[in-house]
Amino acid sequence: MNNNIKRSWAEPYKMKMVELLKMTTPAHRKKALAEAGYNTFLLRSEDVYIDLLTDSGTSAMSDQQWAGMMTGDEAYAGSRNYYHLEEVVRTIYGYKYLIPTHQGRGAENILSKILIKKGDIIPGNMYFTTTRLHQELAGGKFEDIIIDEAHDSESEFPFKGNVDLNKLEKLINKYGAKKIPYVSIATSVNMAGGQPISMKNLKELRALTKKHGIRIIHDMTRVAENAYFIQQREKGYEHKSIKQIVLEINSYTDGATMSAKKDALVNIGGFLAVNEWDVFEEARNMVVVYEGLHTYGGLAGRDMEAMAIGIGESVNDDHIKARVGQVIYLGERMIDYGVPIVKPIGGHGIFVDAKKFLPHIPQDNFPAQTLASEIYLDSGVRTMERGIVSAGRKANGENYYPKLELVRFTIPRRVYTQAHMDVIAESAGRVYEKRNKVKGLKMVYEPKYLRFFQAKFEKLS
Ligand SMILES: *Cc1c(COP(=O)(O)O)cnc(C)c1O
């Protein structure tokens, strides 16, 4: 009897077209990395073997999506693909009114301009770079109300994306509900490592905000991945489908901004969705200024069609199980090699703890930047720094010294195979074995804004 043999899952798709990868030699990578100033952002994509820089816009579309692109209705006004997308946003996401935008930040811009007045406070479960910037540009101030566990790489709490309701109540008491146009809630909190918020927490948050007449605006960029963690971890949801869970999550919120470049499986696109007619009317007017007419919002008809189909595929149970399953598989292989990673494993990537990996390198010599360089040198795998370089400088010119010094291995959706995951984990394992010999970096060029994109480094001898 073979009853003891486990039942593995595999990718729920097969390949019809492939993109050939360039295989590089160690000598080639050494040269390419030195030319890039030891900054993975400055590498040419051609010199990269497996690209884990981001999961944004890097998904593989399905044959159905590609076929849908051929049905693009490129009329300036009233494209049929807009109406298809509107119907999908209503039935799958449960929001009433749709305003398409070129990507997530386009929606953030419009929403922030409409809802935020100068001096307003916008509480949220951890900041996101573009979201916070648009809130600030509109005159608001972001306040972090995520639970403390989210800032602790050691904590294995299953819902590190949860809101600390006490922190929110304190803000309401201090500023008054009138100063808080909405609470900004992300599902699968990116900056915390893709950590989910629980349904229970969302329900409690809805009750509290309702009492004070405060909206909840949902950054739903990774809602399907969050739904998967609720299905796996939260009591009462184990038999619900991802589709049902996504609808329930959204039902506790009043509107959403979406970067469709993540969960929704397209290379470009996004939208703003709201339930209030007044807000919709203003947004529909404003989108004309910044993006394009309200029935295309900076997108081609074919882009909206690919998005409409991608949204449907993104809430399929088999898809999301394989998507998050691949990330978890990679994390577990890394743990096998002793590589220190942030736990629990999140939905869109593995975050390696560079302070623990390279304890002999002081933060001033950029342990995470160094580790990202070493991984590239070893195997051609491109990752990115999320540590002191990304954190930048304070107004007084001093460096921020963030608690977390991480290297992010972000997994594009449906792009790489399990064998690629093995290669990635082995590379991390190999660098870990020789970690004591790894030397840090010094910064030799520092741009003024968002320095992590363009800074250059040299190896310490
Ligand atoms: C990517 C992202 C955004 C911004 O979306 P863009 O499409 O890059 O403009 C906003 N919020 C979260 C959580 C994201 O991951």
mmCIF file of C-alpha atoms in Angstrom, residues 6 18 27 41 75 122 126 158 178 205 220 237 239 284 286 316-317 320 415 418 426 459:
data_model
loop_
_atom_site.group_PDB
_atom_site.id
_atom_site.type_symbol
_atom_site.label_atom_id
_atom_site.label_comp_id
_atom_site.label_asym_id
_atom_site.label_seq_id
_atom_site.Cartn_x
_atom_site.Cartn_y
_atom_site.Cartn_z
ATOM 1 C CA LYS A 6 2.346 12.429 0.663
ATOM 2 C CA VAL A 18 8.968 30.506 -22.577
ATOM 3 C CA ALA A 27 33.501 36.608 -13.947
ATOM 4 C CA PHE A 41 18.821 48.348 -8.843
ATOM 5 C CA ALA A 75 -12.492 53.671 -28.225
ATOM 6 C CA ILE A 122 -4.657 59.212 8.472
ATOM 7 C CA MET A 126 2.073 50.522 8.651
ATOM 8 C CA PRO A 158 -0.069 34.798 12.679
ATOM 9 C CA LYS A 178 -13.631 64.875 12.285
ATOM 10 C CA LEU A 205 -12.146 47.887 13.320
ATOM 11 C CA MET A 220 -6.265 45.892 -1.706
ATOM 12 C CA TYR A 237 -12.751 30.261 7.438
ATOM 13 C CA HIS A 239 -14.060 25.856 4.436
ATOM 14 C CA ARG A 284 -14.653 60.594 -11.925
ATOM 15 C CA MET A 286 -10.621 64.450 -11.157
ATOM 16 C CA ASN A 316 -9.006 30.996 -7.689
ATOM 17 C CA ASP A 317 -8.169 28.734 -4.731
ATOM 18 C CA ILE A 320 -3.404 31.301 -4.609
ATOM 19 C CA VAL A 415 7.005 33.095 -13.545
ATOM 20 C CA GLN A 418 10.022 25.089 -7.941
ATOM 21 C CA GLU A 426 20.980 26.957 -2.422
ATOM 22 C CA LYS A 459 33.854 46.807 -1.499
#
